[in-house]
PDB file of C-alpha atoms and ligand atoms in Angstrom:
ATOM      1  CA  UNK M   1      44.762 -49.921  68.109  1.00 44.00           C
ATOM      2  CA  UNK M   2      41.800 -52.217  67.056  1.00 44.00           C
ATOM      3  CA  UNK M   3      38.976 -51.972  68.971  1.00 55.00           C
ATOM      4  CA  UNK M   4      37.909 -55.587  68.502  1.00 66.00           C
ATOM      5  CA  UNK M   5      40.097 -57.755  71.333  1.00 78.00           C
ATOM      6  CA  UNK M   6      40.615 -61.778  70.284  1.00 89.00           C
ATOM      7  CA  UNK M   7      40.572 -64.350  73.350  1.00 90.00           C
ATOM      8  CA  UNK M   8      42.312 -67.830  72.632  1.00 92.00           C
ATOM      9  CA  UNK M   9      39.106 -69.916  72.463  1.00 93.00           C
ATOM     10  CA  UNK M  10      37.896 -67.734  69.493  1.00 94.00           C
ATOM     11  CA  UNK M  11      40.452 -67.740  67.561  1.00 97.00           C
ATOM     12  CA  UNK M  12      39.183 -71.010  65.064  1.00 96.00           C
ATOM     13  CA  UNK M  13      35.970 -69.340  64.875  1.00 96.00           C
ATOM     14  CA  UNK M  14      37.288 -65.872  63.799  1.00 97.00           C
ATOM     15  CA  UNK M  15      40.028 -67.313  61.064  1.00 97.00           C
ATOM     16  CA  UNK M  16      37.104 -69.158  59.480  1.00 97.00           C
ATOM     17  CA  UNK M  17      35.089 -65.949  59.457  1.00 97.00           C
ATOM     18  CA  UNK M  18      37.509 -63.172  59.219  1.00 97.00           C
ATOM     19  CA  UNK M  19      41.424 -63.944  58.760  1.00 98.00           C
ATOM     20  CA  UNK M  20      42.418 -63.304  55.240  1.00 98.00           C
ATOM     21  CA  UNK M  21      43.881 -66.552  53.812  1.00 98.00           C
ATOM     22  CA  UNK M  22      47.666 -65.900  54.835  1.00 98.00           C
ATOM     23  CA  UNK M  23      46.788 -66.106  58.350  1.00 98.00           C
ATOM     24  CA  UNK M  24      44.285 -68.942  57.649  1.00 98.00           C
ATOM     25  CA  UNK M  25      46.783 -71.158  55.856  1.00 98.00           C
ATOM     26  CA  UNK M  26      49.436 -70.562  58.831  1.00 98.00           C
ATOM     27  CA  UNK M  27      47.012 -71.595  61.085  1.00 98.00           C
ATOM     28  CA  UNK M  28      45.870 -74.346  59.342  1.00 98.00           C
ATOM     29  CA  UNK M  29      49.682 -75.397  59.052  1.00 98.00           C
ATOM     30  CA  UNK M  30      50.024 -75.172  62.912  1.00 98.00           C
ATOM     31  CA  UNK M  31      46.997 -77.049  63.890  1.00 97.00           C
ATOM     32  CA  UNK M  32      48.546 -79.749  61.558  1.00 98.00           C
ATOM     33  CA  UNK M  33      52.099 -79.754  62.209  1.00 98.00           C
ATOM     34  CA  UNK M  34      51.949 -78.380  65.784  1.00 98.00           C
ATOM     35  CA  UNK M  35      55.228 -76.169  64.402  1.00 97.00           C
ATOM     36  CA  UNK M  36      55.957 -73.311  62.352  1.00 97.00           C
ATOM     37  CA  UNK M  37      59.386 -72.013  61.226  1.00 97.00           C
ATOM     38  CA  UNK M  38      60.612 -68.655  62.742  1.00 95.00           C
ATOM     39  CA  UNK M  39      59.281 -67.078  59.784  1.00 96.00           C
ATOM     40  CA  UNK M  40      55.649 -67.645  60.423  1.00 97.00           C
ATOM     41  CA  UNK M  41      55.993 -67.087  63.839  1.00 97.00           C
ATOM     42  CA  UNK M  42      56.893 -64.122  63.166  1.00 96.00           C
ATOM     43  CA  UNK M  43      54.311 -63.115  60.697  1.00 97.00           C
ATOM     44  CA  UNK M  44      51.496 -64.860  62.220  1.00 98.00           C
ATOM     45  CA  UNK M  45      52.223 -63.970  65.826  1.00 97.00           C
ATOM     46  CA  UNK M  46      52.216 -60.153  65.472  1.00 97.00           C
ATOM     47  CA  UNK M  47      49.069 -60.598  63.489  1.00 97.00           C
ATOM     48  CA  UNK M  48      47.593 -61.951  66.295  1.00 97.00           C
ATOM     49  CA  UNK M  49      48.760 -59.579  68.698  1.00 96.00           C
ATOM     50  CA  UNK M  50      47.546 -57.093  66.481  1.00 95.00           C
ATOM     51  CA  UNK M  51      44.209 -58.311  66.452  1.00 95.00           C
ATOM     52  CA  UNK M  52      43.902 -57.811  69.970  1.00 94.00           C
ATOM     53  CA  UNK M  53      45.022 -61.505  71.167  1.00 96.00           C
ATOM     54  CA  UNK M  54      47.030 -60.467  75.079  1.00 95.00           C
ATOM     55  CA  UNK M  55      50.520 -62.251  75.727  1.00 95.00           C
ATOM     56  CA  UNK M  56      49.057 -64.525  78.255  1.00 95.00           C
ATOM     57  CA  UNK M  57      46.546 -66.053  75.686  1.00 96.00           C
ATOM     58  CA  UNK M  58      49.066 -65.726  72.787  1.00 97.00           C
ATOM     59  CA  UNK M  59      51.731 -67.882  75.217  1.00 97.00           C
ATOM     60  CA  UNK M  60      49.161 -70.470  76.241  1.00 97.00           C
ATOM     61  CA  UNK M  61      48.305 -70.382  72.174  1.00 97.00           C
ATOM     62  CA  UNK M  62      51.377 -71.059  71.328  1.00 98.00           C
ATOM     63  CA  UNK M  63      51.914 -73.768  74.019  1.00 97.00           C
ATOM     64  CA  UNK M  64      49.420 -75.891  73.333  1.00 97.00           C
ATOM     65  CA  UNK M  65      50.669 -76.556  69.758  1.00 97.00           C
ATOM     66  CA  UNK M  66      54.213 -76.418  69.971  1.00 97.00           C
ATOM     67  CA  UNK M  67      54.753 -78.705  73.339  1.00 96.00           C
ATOM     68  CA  UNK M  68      52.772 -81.741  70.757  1.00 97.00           C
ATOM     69  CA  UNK M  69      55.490 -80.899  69.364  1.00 96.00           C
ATOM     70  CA  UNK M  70      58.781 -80.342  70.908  1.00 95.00           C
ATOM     71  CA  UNK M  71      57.487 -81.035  74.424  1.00 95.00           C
ATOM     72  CA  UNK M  72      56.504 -77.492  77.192  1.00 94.00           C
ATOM     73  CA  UNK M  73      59.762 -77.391  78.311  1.00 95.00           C
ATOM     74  CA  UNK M  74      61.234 -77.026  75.058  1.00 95.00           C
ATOM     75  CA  UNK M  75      58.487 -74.391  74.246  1.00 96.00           C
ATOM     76  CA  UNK M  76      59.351 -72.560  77.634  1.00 94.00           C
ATOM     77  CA  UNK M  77      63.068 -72.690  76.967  1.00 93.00           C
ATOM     78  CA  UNK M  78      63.546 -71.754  73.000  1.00 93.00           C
ATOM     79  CA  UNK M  79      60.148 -70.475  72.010  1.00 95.00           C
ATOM     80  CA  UNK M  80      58.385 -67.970  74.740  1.00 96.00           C
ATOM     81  CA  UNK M  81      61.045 -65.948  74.702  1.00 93.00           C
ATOM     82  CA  UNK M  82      60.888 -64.440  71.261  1.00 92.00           C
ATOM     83  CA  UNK M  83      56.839 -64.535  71.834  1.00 94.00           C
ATOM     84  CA  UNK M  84      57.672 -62.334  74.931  1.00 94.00           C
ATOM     85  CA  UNK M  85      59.936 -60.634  72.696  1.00 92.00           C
ATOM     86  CA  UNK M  86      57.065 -60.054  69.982  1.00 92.00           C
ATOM     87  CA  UNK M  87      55.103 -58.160  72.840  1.00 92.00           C
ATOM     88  CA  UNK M  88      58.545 -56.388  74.207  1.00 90.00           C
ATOM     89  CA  UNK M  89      58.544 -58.053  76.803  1.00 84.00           C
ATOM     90  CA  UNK M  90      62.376 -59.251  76.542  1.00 80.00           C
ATOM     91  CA  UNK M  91      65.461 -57.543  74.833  1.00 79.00           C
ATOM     92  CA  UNK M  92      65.077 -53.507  73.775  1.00 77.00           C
ATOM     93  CA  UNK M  93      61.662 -53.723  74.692  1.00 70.00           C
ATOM     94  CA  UNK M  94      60.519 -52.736  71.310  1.00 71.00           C
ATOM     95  CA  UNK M  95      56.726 -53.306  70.935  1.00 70.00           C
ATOM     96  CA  UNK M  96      56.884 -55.154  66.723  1.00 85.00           C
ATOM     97  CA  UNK M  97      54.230 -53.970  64.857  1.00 91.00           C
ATOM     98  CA  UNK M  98      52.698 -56.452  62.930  1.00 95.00           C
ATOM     99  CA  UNK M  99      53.678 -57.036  58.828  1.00 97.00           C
ATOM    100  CA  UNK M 100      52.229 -55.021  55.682  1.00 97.00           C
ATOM    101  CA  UNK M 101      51.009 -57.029  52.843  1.00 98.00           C
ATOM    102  CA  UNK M 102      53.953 -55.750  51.309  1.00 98.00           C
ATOM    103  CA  UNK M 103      56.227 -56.734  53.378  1.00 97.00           C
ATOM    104  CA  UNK M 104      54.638 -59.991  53.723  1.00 98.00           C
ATOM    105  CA  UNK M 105      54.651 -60.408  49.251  1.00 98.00           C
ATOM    106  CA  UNK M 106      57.573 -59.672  49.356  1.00 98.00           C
ATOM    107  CA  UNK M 107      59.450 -63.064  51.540  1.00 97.00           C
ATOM    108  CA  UNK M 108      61.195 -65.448  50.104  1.00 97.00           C
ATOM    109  CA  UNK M 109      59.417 -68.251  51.765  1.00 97.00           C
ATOM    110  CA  UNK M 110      61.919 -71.522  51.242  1.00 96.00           C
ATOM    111  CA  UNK M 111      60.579 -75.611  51.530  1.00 94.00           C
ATOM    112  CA  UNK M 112      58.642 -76.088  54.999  1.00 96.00           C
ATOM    113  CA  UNK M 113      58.187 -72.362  55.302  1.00 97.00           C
ATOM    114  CA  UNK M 114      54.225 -71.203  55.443  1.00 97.00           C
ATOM    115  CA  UNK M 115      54.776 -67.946  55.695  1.00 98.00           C
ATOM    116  CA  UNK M 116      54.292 -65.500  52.445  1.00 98.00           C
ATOM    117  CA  UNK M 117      51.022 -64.527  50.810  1.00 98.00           C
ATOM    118  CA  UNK M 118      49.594 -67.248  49.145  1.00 98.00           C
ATOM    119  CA  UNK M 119      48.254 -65.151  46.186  1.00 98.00           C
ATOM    120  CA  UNK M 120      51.562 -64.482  45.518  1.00 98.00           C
ATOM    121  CA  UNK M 121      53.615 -67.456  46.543  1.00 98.00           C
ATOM    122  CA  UNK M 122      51.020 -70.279  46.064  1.00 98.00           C
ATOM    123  CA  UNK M 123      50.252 -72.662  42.856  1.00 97.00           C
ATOM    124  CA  UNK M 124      47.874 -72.153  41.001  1.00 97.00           C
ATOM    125  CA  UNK M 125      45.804 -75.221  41.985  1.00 98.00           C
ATOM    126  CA  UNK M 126      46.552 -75.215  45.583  1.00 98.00           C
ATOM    127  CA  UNK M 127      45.215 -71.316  45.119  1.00 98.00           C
ATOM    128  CA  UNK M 128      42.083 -72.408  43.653  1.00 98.00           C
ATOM    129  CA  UNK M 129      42.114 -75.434  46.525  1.00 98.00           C
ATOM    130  CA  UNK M 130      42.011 -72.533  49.242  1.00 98.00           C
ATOM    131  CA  UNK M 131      39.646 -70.484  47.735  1.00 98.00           C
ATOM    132  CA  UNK M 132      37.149 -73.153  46.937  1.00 98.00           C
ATOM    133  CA  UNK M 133      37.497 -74.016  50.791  1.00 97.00           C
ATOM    134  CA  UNK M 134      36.717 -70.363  51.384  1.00 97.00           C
ATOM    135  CA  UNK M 135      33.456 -70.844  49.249  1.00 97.00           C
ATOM    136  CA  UNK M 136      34.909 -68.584  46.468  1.00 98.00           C
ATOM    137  CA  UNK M 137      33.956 -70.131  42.851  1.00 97.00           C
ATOM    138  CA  UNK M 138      32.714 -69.357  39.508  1.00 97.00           C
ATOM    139  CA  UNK M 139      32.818 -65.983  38.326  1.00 98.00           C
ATOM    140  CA  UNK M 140      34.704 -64.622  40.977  1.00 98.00           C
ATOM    141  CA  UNK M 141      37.346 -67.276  41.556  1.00 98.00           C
ATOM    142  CA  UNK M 142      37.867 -66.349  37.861  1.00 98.00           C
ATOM    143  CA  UNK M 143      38.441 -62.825  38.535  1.00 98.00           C
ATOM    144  CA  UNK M 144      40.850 -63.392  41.419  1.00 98.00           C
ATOM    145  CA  UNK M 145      43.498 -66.085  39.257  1.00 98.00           C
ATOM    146  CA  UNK M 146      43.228 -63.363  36.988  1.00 98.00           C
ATOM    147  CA  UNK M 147      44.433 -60.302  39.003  1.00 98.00           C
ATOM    148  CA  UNK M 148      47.026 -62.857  40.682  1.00 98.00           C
ATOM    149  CA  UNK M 149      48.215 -63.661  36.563  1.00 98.00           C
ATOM    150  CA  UNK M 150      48.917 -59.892  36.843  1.00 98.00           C
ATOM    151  CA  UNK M 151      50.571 -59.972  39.733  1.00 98.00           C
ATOM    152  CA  UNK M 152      47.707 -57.737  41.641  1.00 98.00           C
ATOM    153  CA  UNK M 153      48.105 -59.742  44.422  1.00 98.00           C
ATOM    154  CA  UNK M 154      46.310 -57.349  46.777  1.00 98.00           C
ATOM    155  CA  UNK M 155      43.589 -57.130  44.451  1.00 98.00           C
ATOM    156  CA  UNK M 156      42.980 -60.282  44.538  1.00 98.00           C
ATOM    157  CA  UNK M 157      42.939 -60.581  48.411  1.00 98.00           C
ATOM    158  CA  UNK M 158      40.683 -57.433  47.755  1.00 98.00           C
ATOM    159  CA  UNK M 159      37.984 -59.425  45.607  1.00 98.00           C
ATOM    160  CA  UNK M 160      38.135 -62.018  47.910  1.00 98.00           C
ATOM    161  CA  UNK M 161      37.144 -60.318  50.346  1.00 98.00           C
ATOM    162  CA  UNK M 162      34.238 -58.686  48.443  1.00 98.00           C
ATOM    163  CA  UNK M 163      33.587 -62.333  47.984  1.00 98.00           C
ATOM    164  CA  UNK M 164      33.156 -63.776  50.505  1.00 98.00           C
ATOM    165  CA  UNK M 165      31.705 -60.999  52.707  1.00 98.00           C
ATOM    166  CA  UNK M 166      29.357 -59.654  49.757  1.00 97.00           C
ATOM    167  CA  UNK M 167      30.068 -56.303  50.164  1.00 97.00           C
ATOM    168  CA  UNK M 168      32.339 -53.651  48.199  1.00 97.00           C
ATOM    169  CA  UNK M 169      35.714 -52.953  49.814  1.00 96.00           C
ATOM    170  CA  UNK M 170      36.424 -49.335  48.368  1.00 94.00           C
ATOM    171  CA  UNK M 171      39.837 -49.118  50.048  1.00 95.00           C
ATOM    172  CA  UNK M 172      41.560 -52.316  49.175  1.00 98.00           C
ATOM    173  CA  UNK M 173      43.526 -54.208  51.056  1.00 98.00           C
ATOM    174  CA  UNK M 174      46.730 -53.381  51.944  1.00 98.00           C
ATOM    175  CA  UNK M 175      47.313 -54.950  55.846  1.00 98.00           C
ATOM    176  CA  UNK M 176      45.849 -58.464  57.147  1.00 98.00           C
ATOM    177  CA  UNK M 177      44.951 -56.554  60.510  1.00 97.00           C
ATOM    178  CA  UNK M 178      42.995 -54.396  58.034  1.00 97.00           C
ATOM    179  CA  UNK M 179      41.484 -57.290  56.556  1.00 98.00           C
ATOM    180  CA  UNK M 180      40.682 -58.775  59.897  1.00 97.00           C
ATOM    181  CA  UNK M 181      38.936 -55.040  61.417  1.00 95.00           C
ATOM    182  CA  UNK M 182      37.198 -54.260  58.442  1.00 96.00           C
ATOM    183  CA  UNK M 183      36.189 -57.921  57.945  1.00 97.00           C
ATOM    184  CA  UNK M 184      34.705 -57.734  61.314  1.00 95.00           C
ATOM    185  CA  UNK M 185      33.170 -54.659  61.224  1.00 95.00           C
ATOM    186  CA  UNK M 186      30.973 -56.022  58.518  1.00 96.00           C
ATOM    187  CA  UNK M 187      29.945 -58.383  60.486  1.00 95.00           C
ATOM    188  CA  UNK M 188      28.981 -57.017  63.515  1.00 92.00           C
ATOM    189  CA  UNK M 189      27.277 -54.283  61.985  1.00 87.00           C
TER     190      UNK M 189
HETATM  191 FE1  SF4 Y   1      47.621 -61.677  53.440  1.00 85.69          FE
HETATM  192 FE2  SF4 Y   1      47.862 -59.271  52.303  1.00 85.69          FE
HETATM  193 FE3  SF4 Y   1      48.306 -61.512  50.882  1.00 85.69          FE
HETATM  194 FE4  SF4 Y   1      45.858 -60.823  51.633  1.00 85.69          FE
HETATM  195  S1  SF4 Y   1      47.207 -59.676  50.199  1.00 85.69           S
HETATM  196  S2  SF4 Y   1      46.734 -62.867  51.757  1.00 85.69           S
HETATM  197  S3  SF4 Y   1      46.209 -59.939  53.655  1.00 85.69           S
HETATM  198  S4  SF4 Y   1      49.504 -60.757  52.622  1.00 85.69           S
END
């Protein structure tokens, strides 16, 4: 439903500009690990599809990380399936809809797991850590632990946001894929 359409080799490029920090940590996690648990594939993969990223490119996405990992055939044999699945491509056909930021507040994320919104399921230093790496400090950074202390967590993805694309975001945020459209209709305005 987004007008804006990802392709693979953008996708770096576009977390660093306009993936709120749940999607940026997963990624960061995957680049690293070359692995996420079903729980982040899950959460992460039908936010990309969301944003526009077609199965072909999410398949040879997923690839290329996981078969560092476990090897293609692996990958081919116990992972492209539910990916194909994500796109209902396999089983009932359903086409998933990517997760809410409620939905996605409230997992239960367990050890290894990077899944979960990291306002919400985050320390507060490795908070701080992420949003300093976002180039979100001072004043604001100050604001943001603050509406996290009150458990605002959306607020605080909200005033990031404002943050770190200096304008006012009047309806909050409430969906990553929202984050991501709205984040990039600022700027390509
Ligand atoms: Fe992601 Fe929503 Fe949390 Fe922001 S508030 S980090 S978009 S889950």
């Amino acid at each position: 439903k987004d007008a804006v359409e990802i392709s693979l080799k953008d996708i770096d490029q576009l977390a660093k500009s306009s993936f709120p920090l749940c999607m940026r940590h997963m990624l960061d996690k995957l680049r690293e690990n070359h692995h996420l648990k079903h729980g982040g594939r899950m959460q992460f993969g039908l936010f990309l599809k969301g944003a526009g990223l077609k199965l072909e490119d999410a398949l040879a996405f997923w690839r290329a990380e996981f078969s560092q990992k476990v090897g293609s055939e692996r990958f081919d044999k116990e992972y492209a399936y539910s990916i194909r699945h994500n796109y209902g491509k396999e089983g009932k056909r359903t086409d998933y809809t990517s997760y809410s930021c409620q939905k996605i507040i409230s997992a239960t994320p367990g050890v290894g797991d990077h899944h979960g919104c990291p306002y919400r399921h985050f320390g507060d230093e490795n908070l701080r850590a992420a949003l300093n790496k976002m180039g979100v400090g001072g004043h604001a950074l100050e604001e943001i632990m603050d509406k996290v202390k009150n458990r605002h967590y959306q607020l605080a993805c909200t005033l990031t946001f404002e943050a770190t694309h200096g304008v006012s975001c009047d309806s909050g945020i409430n969906h990553p894929n929202q984050y991501f459209s709205e984040s990039q209709k600022v700027l390509r305005a």
